[in-house]
Amino acid sequence: MSNTYDVTLIPGDGTGPEITEVVKNVIEATGVKINWDVVIAGETALEKVGTPLPENVLESIRKNKIALKGPLTTPIGTGFRSVNVSLRQLLNLYACLRPCRSFKGVKSRFENIDLVIVRENTEDLYAGIEFERNSKEALDIIKLSKGKARTDSAISIKPISITGTEQIVKFAFEYALKNNRKKVTAITKANIMKLTDGLFYEVAREVAKKYPSIVYEERLIDNMCMQLVQKPELYDVLVLPNLYGDIISDLCAGLVGGLGVAPGANFGTDTALFEAVHGSAPKYKGLNKVNPTAMLLSGKMMLDYMGETQKAQKLEKAIAAVIAEGKKVTYDLGGTATTSQMGEEIIKQMSK
Ligand code: NAD
């Protein structure tokens, strides 16, 4: 008898609801039985219930331990803090996994890319330790800096811990081991941030010793950006602190043809939240136009996590076939299909 899974579904903001609707239908068509617990967050929740992160969202994810999330809008510069970042921190979803693989039929300057980005999700400059210009805290830190920070500075603090680094680097090596990967590259700017990024390397080297079958190497983030566009084939699994991981994820999404095809997942010790790398693409809201692939591939990662490996493979194969054929694909892949038409085509492909 097959399992029925309880999954929290956050439709998201902007184009999120139209994408998640398609993803829900496609995942159900794989044959995996899911009870969707639909809850709202982000801008949508702020408008409807007055807070971007209602308590029932956290409750639902804590209970179900698996969530699929559409993108959530974050105001830039002002307004509420990113709900995406809050969810990762509050649920201690410390590892963000973003595979970037080339699909035949997706236009890109690069071919045969197969990279996996493992991004630390809970600390670094994303920890939310920020002090306004002229606040007592900012002025105290400016004093402590002994002239290194200007008196009219706002301050963001970058914590990097042994605990946070150990768990993320271990996650990267365990992933490499389980998925038959050969190499883990740790990426920082430790030549400049000797104490924080330096600690990241110190801890990473210790963890690496426990995995002798996997090659461990280090690169500086600036050099890595160049290497990734010149020789991406040299790399395999990349492990990075939060901010570098965020930026490199988009760079690698660009290597495989853009955000429309870049999936992601966030893992804690017993909870997982699956979401695309892309945001809510608000300018396309309501047009049924954007590509559902990134979210579908995130759904595929969810099926893998549930242990539904065969159905996950069936789904990925169908997505790859529809993209390769190129007839029923969205605008970003050179087609004219709507989000829902592409979803329907993938469902048809799975039943062949
Ligand atoms: P975005 O990813 O939403 O969109 C950037 C551009 O990429 C779009 O205008 C579109 O041209 C393209 N694009 C994105 N997704 C696509 C898809 N599925 N199919 C086809 N094309 C696609 O990035 P942004 O404009 O910087 O951010 C918009 C909002 O999303 C912001 O509020 C931001 O904070 C938020 N955001 C949320 C998440 C998340 O929920 N995890 C991630 C990134 C950004």
Short mmCIF file of C-alpha atoms and ligand atoms in Angstrom, two decimals:
data_model
loop_
_atom_site.label_atom_id
_atom_site.label_comp_id
_atom_site.label_asym_id
_atom_site.label_seq_id
_atom_site.Cartn_x
_atom_site.Cartn_y
_atom_site.Cartn_z
CA MET A 1 0.00 0.00 0.00
CA SER A 2 1.36 3.42 -0.85
CA ASN A 3 1.92 6.16 1.74
CA THR A 4 -0.06 9.37 1.97
CA TYR A 5 2.12 12.33 2.90
CA ASP A 6 1.07 15.47 4.78
CA VAL A 7 2.77 18.42 3.11
CA THR A 8 2.51 22.13 3.92
CA LEU A 9 1.91 24.11 0.75
CA ILE A 10 2.64 27.84 0.67
CA PRO A 11 1.38 29.15 -2.69
CA GLY A 12 3.55 32.28 -2.43
CA ASP A 13 3.29 35.81 -3.83
CA GLY A 14 3.33 37.25 -7.35
CA THR A 15 3.45 34.36 -9.83
CA GLY A 16 3.77 31.84 -6.95
CA PRO A 17 0.10 30.73 -6.80
CA GLU A 18 -0.13 30.04 -10.56
CA ILE A 19 3.08 28.02 -10.47
CA THR A 20 2.24 26.05 -7.32
CA GLU A 21 -1.20 25.15 -8.69
CA VAL A 22 0.47 23.51 -11.69
CA VAL A 23 3.11 21.85 -9.53
CA LYS A 24 0.44 20.41 -7.23
CA ASN A 25 -1.37 18.86 -10.22
CA VAL A 26 1.79 17.47 -11.76
CA ILE A 27 3.01 15.96 -8.49
CA GLU A 28 -0.39 14.35 -7.91
CA ALA A 29 -0.17 12.91 -11.43
CA THR A 30 3.03 11.04 -10.47
CA GLY A 31 0.80 8.89 -8.27
CA VAL A 32 2.25 10.06 -4.95
CA LYS A 33 -0.63 10.73 -2.53
CA ILE A 34 -0.42 14.01 -0.70
CA ASN A 35 -2.67 15.83 1.78
CA TRP A 36 -1.84 19.47 1.10
CA ASP A 37 -2.08 21.76 4.10
CA VAL A 38 -2.36 25.12 2.34
CA VAL A 39 -1.19 28.15 4.38
CA ILE A 40 -0.38 31.69 3.32
CA ALA A 41 2.70 33.79 4.05
CA GLY A 42 4.52 36.85 2.69
CA GLU A 43 2.82 39.83 1.09
CA THR A 44 -0.38 37.80 0.60
CA ALA A 45 -0.57 37.06 4.34
CA LEU A 46 0.32 40.63 5.27
CA GLU A 47 -2.64 41.87 3.21
CA LYS A 48 -5.08 39.23 4.42
CA VAL A 49 -4.16 38.64 8.06
CA GLY A 50 -1.82 41.51 8.92
CA THR A 51 1.46 39.62 9.30
CA PRO A 52 3.84 38.18 6.66
CA LEU A 53 4.57 35.11 8.76
CA PRO A 54 1.45 33.90 10.61
CA GLU A 55 2.08 31.43 13.42
CA ASN A 56 0.01 28.70 11.69
CA VAL A 57 2.65 28.57 8.91
CA LEU A 58 5.37 27.55 11.35
CA GLU A 59 2.97 25.22 13.19
CA SER A 60 2.02 23.46 9.97
CA ILE A 61 5.63 22.96 8.85
CA ARG A 62 6.71 21.82 12.32
CA LYS A 63 3.90 19.24 12.28
CA ASN A 64 4.25 17.99 8.70
CA LYS A 65 8.06 18.31 8.49
CA ILE A 66 7.80 18.72 4.71
CA ALA A 67 6.84 21.92 2.92
CA LEU A 68 6.62 23.09 -0.68
CA LYS A 69 6.81 26.84 -1.01
CA GLY A 70 6.15 29.25 -3.85
CA PRO A 71 8.32 32.37 -3.96
CA LEU A 72 7.58 35.15 -1.46
CA THR A 73 8.04 38.85 -2.15
CA THR A 74 10.38 40.82 0.11
CA PRO A 75 10.30 44.62 0.06
CA ILE A 76 13.73 46.05 -0.78
CA GLY A 77 15.47 48.36 1.69
CA THR A 78 12.41 48.92 3.93
CA GLY A 79 9.38 46.95 5.18
CA PHE A 80 9.25 43.49 6.71
CA ARG A 81 12.25 41.16 6.84
CA SER A 82 12.44 38.36 4.30
CA VAL A 83 10.00 35.60 5.25
CA ASN A 84 12.19 33.20 3.30
CA VAL A 85 15.15 34.00 5.53
CA SER A 86 12.98 33.94 8.69
CA LEU A 87 11.59 30.50 7.82
CA ARG A 88 15.08 29.11 7.30
CA GLN A 89 16.27 30.56 10.61
CA LEU A 90 13.20 29.76 12.73
CA LEU A 91 13.03 26.16 11.49
CA ASN A 92 16.83 25.82 11.57
CA LEU A 93 16.85 24.78 7.92
CA TYR A 94 20.59 25.14 7.89
CA ALA A 95 21.39 23.64 4.49
CA CYS A 96 20.26 24.97 1.16
CA LEU A 97 20.79 22.54 -1.69
CA ARG A 98 20.68 23.81 -5.25
CA PRO A 99 21.51 21.39 -8.06
CA CYS A 100 22.30 23.02 -11.42
CA ARG A 101 22.15 20.65 -14.34
CA SER A 102 21.95 21.36 -18.08
CA PHE A 103 18.78 20.23 -19.84
CA LYS A 104 18.78 19.51 -23.55
CA GLY A 105 16.61 22.14 -25.20
CA VAL A 106 17.35 24.91 -22.73
CA LYS A 107 19.36 27.61 -24.46
CA SER A 108 22.55 28.40 -22.60
CA ARG A 109 26.12 29.43 -23.38
CA PHE A 110 27.23 26.27 -21.55
CA GLU A 111 26.64 22.55 -21.96
CA ASN A 112 26.85 19.54 -19.66
CA ILE A 113 26.83 21.54 -16.47
CA ASP A 114 26.33 19.38 -13.41
CA LEU A 115 27.01 21.35 -10.24
CA VAL A 116 25.53 21.16 -6.78
CA ILE A 117 25.55 24.19 -4.51
CA VAL A 118 25.35 23.67 -0.76
CA ARG A 119 24.71 27.02 0.90
CA GLU A 120 24.74 27.67 4.64
CA ASN A 121 21.34 29.12 5.45
CA THR A 122 21.24 30.48 8.99
CA GLU A 123 24.18 32.76 9.71
CA ASP A 124 26.67 35.09 8.00
CA LEU A 125 25.48 38.57 6.96
CA TYR A 126 21.95 37.11 6.63
CA ALA A 127 21.66 36.58 10.39
CA GLY A 128 19.72 39.84 10.57
CA ILE A 129 22.09 41.54 13.04
CA GLU A 130 21.84 45.06 11.67
CA PHE A 131 22.06 48.42 13.37
CA GLU A 132 20.73 51.67 11.98
CA ARG A 133 22.98 54.64 11.38
CA ASN A 134 23.26 56.73 14.56
CA SER A 135 21.78 53.97 16.77
CA LYS A 136 23.58 53.39 20.08
CA GLU A 137 24.66 49.92 18.91
CA ALA A 138 26.03 51.22 15.61
CA LEU A 139 27.92 53.98 17.38
CA ASP A 140 29.34 51.50 19.95
CA ILE A 141 30.60 49.25 17.17
CA ILE A 142 32.04 52.20 15.27
CA LYS A 143 33.94 53.11 18.44
CA LEU A 144 35.17 49.53 18.79
CA SER A 145 36.37 49.60 15.18
CA LYS A 146 38.97 52.21 16.11
CA GLY A 147 38.47 54.35 13.04
CA LYS A 148 37.88 51.49 10.56
CA ALA A 149 34.16 52.30 10.25
CA ARG A 150 33.02 55.84 9.44
CA THR A 151 30.86 57.58 12.04
CA ASP A 152 27.92 57.82 9.63
CA SER A 153 27.80 54.06 8.98
CA ALA A 154 24.93 51.62 9.33
CA ILE A 155 26.26 48.26 10.53
CA SER A 156 25.58 44.62 9.55
CA ILE A 157 27.32 41.86 11.46
CA LYS A 158 28.63 38.63 9.99
CA PRO A 159 28.61 35.71 12.43
CA ILE A 160 30.27 32.46 11.30
CA SER A 161 30.26 29.70 13.92
CA ILE A 162 31.99 26.36 14.36
CA THR A 163 28.55 24.73 14.83
CA GLY A 164 27.06 26.28 11.69
CA THR A 165 30.11 25.52 9.56
CA GLU A 166 30.49 21.97 10.83
CA GLN A 167 26.90 21.06 10.02
CA ILE A 168 26.92 22.59 6.53
CA VAL A 169 30.27 21.10 5.48
CA LYS A 170 29.25 17.72 6.86
CA PHE A 171 26.00 18.02 4.88
CA ALA A 172 28.01 18.70 1.70
CA PHE A 173 30.26 15.68 2.20
CA GLU A 174 27.36 13.39 3.12
CA TYR A 175 25.53 14.55 -0.01
CA ALA A 176 28.67 13.89 -2.08
CA LEU A 177 29.02 10.42 -0.61
CA LYS A 178 25.37 9.42 -1.12
CA ASN A 179 25.20 10.82 -4.64
CA ASN A 180 28.47 9.45 -5.90
CA ARG A 181 30.12 12.86 -6.22
CA LYS A 182 33.88 13.12 -6.30
CA LYS A 183 34.83 16.54 -5.02
CA VAL A 184 33.76 19.23 -2.54
CA THR A 185 35.05 22.78 -2.99
CA ALA A 186 34.75 25.21 -0.07
CA ILE A 187 34.46 28.84 -1.13
CA THR A 188 35.12 31.96 0.95
CA LYS A 189 37.06 35.21 0.99
CA ALA A 190 39.36 34.09 3.81
CA ASN A 191 42.28 36.17 2.54
CA ILE A 192 40.34 39.27 3.60
CA MET A 193 37.92 38.03 6.30
CA LYS A 194 40.57 36.01 8.06
CA LEU A 195 38.60 35.44 11.26
CA THR A 196 35.11 34.57 9.99
CA ASP A 197 35.87 32.99 6.60
CA GLY A 198 39.14 31.76 8.10
CA LEU A 199 37.14 29.85 10.72
CA PHE A 200 34.94 28.41 7.96
CA TYR A 201 38.05 26.92 6.32
CA GLU A 202 39.56 25.75 9.60
CA VAL A 203 36.40 23.79 10.40
CA ALA A 204 35.90 22.60 6.80
CA ARG A 205 39.42 21.11 6.71
CA GLU A 206 38.72 19.12 9.88
CA VAL A 207 35.41 17.79 8.51
CA ALA A 208 37.06 16.93 5.17
CA LYS A 209 39.54 14.62 6.94
CA LYS A 210 36.63 12.32 7.83
CA TYR A 211 35.83 11.80 4.12
CA PRO A 212 39.08 10.59 2.56
CA SER A 213 37.33 9.19 -0.53
CA ILE A 214 36.19 12.67 -1.58
CA VAL A 215 38.57 15.33 -2.84
CA TYR A 216 38.48 18.54 -0.82
CA GLU A 217 39.66 21.85 -2.21
CA GLU A 218 39.30 25.57 -1.53
CA ARG A 219 38.74 28.57 -3.79
CA LEU A 220 38.32 32.26 -3.14
CA ILE A 221 34.90 33.59 -4.16
CA ASP A 222 36.17 36.14 -6.72
CA ASN A 223 38.37 33.59 -8.46
CA MET A 224 35.53 31.06 -8.28
CA CYS A 225 33.17 33.39 -10.18
CA MET A 226 35.66 33.53 -13.03
CA GLN A 227 36.42 29.80 -12.91
CA LEU A 228 32.74 28.91 -13.02
CA VAL A 229 32.22 30.76 -16.28
CA GLN A 230 35.52 29.58 -17.77
CA LYS A 231 35.89 25.99 -16.54
CA PRO A 232 32.69 24.86 -14.81
CA GLU A 233 33.55 21.23 -15.63
CA LEU A 234 36.29 21.32 -12.99
CA TYR A 235 33.73 21.58 -10.19
CA ASP A 236 31.28 19.25 -8.55
CA VAL A 237 29.80 20.03 -5.10
CA LEU A 238 30.36 23.59 -3.84
CA VAL A 239 29.93 24.51 -0.16
CA LEU A 240 29.63 28.15 0.84
CA PRO A 241 28.63 30.51 3.64
CA ASN A 242 25.23 32.14 3.19
CA LEU A 243 25.89 35.30 1.12
CA TYR A 244 28.41 33.78 -1.31
CA GLY A 245 26.07 30.80 -1.66
CA ASP A 246 23.16 33.03 -2.58
CA ILE A 247 25.13 34.81 -5.30
CA ILE A 248 26.82 31.71 -6.71
CA SER A 249 23.42 29.97 -6.88
CA ASP A 250 22.15 32.59 -9.33
CA LEU A 251 25.41 32.48 -11.29
CA CYS A 252 25.08 28.69 -11.63
CA ALA A 253 21.38 29.06 -12.54
CA GLY A 254 22.63 31.31 -15.35
CA LEU A 255 25.03 28.58 -16.52
CA VAL A 256 22.13 26.18 -17.07
CA GLY A 257 19.81 28.61 -18.78
CA GLY A 258 18.29 30.80 -16.07
CA LEU A 259 16.11 30.91 -13.02
CA GLY A 260 13.22 29.19 -14.79
CA VAL A 261 15.00 25.83 -14.45
CA ALA A 262 16.83 26.14 -11.10
CA PRO A 263 15.34 24.16 -8.18
CA GLY A 264 16.22 24.25 -4.51
CA ALA A 265 15.61 22.73 -1.11
CA ASN A 266 16.30 23.70 2.48
CA PHE A 267 17.07 21.01 5.04
CA GLY A 268 17.20 20.94 8.82
CA THR A 269 17.74 17.87 10.95
CA ASP A 270 14.20 16.56 10.50
CA THR A 271 12.43 19.15 8.35
CA ALA A 272 12.70 20.04 4.67
CA LEU A 273 11.30 22.93 2.66
CA PHE A 274 11.38 22.82 -1.12
CA GLU A 275 11.34 25.96 -3.28
CA ALA A 276 12.65 27.29 -6.58
CA VAL A 277 15.70 29.56 -6.63
CA HIS A 278 13.72 32.27 -8.43
CA GLY A 279 11.58 34.94 -6.79
CA SER A 280 7.95 35.92 -7.26
CA ALA A 281 8.53 37.57 -10.69
CA PRO A 282 5.75 40.08 -9.87
CA LYS A 283 5.69 41.68 -13.31
CA TYR A 284 4.25 38.43 -14.71
CA LYS A 285 1.66 37.95 -11.96
CA GLY A 286 -1.66 36.60 -13.22
CA LEU A 287 -0.41 36.14 -16.79
CA ASN A 288 -0.03 32.32 -16.55
CA LYS A 289 3.27 32.83 -18.33
CA VAL A 290 6.27 31.87 -16.22
CA ASN A 291 8.11 28.59 -16.31
CA PRO A 292 6.97 26.01 -13.73
CA THR A 293 10.12 23.87 -14.22
CA ALA A 294 12.17 25.21 -11.29
CA MET A 295 9.33 24.54 -8.87
CA LEU A 296 8.60 21.17 -10.51
CA LEU A 297 12.22 20.14 -10.10
CA SER A 298 12.01 21.27 -6.46
CA GLY A 299 8.97 18.98 -6.23
CA LYS A 300 11.09 16.22 -7.72
CA MET A 301 13.64 16.78 -4.95
CA MET A 302 10.77 16.52 -2.47
CA LEU A 303 9.73 13.13 -3.88
CA ASP A 304 13.35 11.94 -3.59
CA TYR A 305 13.39 13.10 0.03
CA MET A 306 10.19 11.12 0.71
CA GLY A 307 11.90 8.05 -0.72
CA GLU A 308 9.62 8.07 -3.80
CA THR A 309 12.66 7.75 -6.04
CA GLN A 310 11.01 6.04 -9.00
CA LYS A 311 8.22 8.60 -9.20
CA ALA A 312 10.77 11.38 -8.84
CA GLN A 313 12.70 9.95 -11.79
CA LYS A 314 9.54 9.60 -13.85
CA LEU A 315 8.77 13.27 -13.19
CA GLU A 316 12.27 14.46 -14.07
CA LYS A 317 12.30 12.41 -17.27
CA ALA A 318 8.95 13.87 -18.33
CA ILE A 319 10.15 17.43 -17.64
CA ALA A 320 13.35 16.76 -19.62
CA ALA A 321 11.37 15.26 -22.53
CA VAL A 322 8.94 18.20 -22.74
CA ILE A 323 11.82 20.70 -22.65
CA ALA A 324 13.84 18.74 -25.23
CA GLU A 325 10.85 18.60 -27.57
CA GLY A 326 10.42 22.36 -27.13
CA LYS A 327 6.80 22.52 -28.38
CA LYS A 328 4.88 23.16 -25.17
CA VAL A 329 7.35 25.28 -23.25
CA THR A 330 7.12 28.76 -21.72
CA TYR A 331 8.47 32.02 -23.18
CA ASP A 332 11.84 31.85 -21.42
CA LEU A 333 12.53 28.51 -23.17
CA GLY A 334 11.60 29.97 -26.53
CA GLY A 335 8.00 28.72 -26.56
CA THR A 336 4.55 30.21 -26.30
CA ALA A 337 2.92 27.77 -23.86
CA THR A 338 1.37 29.03 -20.64
CA THR A 339 2.43 27.78 -17.22
CA SER A 340 -0.58 25.45 -17.12
CA GLN A 341 -0.14 24.16 -20.68
CA MET A 342 3.47 23.20 -19.92
CA GLY A 343 2.26 21.43 -16.76
CA GLU A 344 -0.43 19.55 -18.73
CA GLU A 345 2.17 18.46 -21.29
CA ILE A 346 4.39 17.08 -18.53
CA ILE A 347 1.44 15.15 -17.13
CA LYS A 348 0.74 13.71 -20.62
CA GLN A 349 4.40 12.79 -21.00
CA MET A 350 4.36 10.90 -17.68
CA SER A 351 1.43 8.77 -18.81
CA LYS A 352 3.19 7.65 -22.01
P1 NAD B 1 12.75 37.01 -9.65
O1 NAD B 1 13.43 35.69 -9.60
O2 NAD B 1 11.38 37.06 -9.10
O3 NAD B 1 12.64 37.51 -11.15
C1 NAD B 1 13.69 38.00 -11.92
C2 NAD B 1 13.39 37.75 -13.38
O4 NAD B 1 13.71 36.38 -13.67
C3 NAD B 1 11.91 37.86 -13.74
O5 NAD B 1 11.53 39.18 -14.04
C4 NAD B 1 11.82 36.96 -14.93
O6 NAD B 1 12.30 37.63 -16.07
C5 NAD B 1 12.77 35.85 -14.57
N1 NAD B 1 12.09 34.72 -13.92
C6 NAD B 1 12.02 34.44 -12.60
N2 NAD B 1 11.35 33.32 -12.40
C7 NAD B 1 10.96 32.88 -13.61
C8 NAD B 1 10.21 31.75 -14.06
N3 NAD B 1 9.70 30.83 -13.21
N4 NAD B 1 10.00 31.60 -15.38
C9 NAD B 1 10.48 32.49 -16.25
N5 NAD B 1 11.20 33.58 -15.91
C10 NAD B 1 11.44 33.77 -14.59
O7 NAD B 1 13.72 38.05 -8.91
P2 NAD B 1 13.47 39.54 -8.41
O8 NAD B 1 12.70 40.28 -9.44
O9 NAD B 1 14.79 40.01 -7.98
O10 NAD B 1 12.57 39.36 -7.13
C11 NAD B 1 11.17 39.51 -7.09
C12 NAD B 1 10.70 39.25 -5.67
O11 NAD B 1 10.94 37.89 -5.31
C13 NAD B 1 11.43 40.11 -4.63
O12 NAD B 1 10.50 40.56 -3.70
C14 NAD B 1 12.41 39.15 -3.99
O13 NAD B 1 12.72 39.48 -2.67
C15 NAD B 1 11.63 37.84 -4.06
N6 NAD B 1 12.47 36.63 -4.03
C16 NAD B 1 11.96 35.56 -3.37
C17 NAD B 1 12.67 34.37 -3.35
C18 NAD B 1 12.08 33.20 -2.61
O14 NAD B 1 10.90 33.21 -2.31
N7 NAD B 1 12.87 32.18 -2.30
C19 NAD B 1 13.88 34.25 -4.04
C20 NAD B 1 14.35 35.36 -4.75
C21 NAD B 1 13.62 36.55 -4.74
#
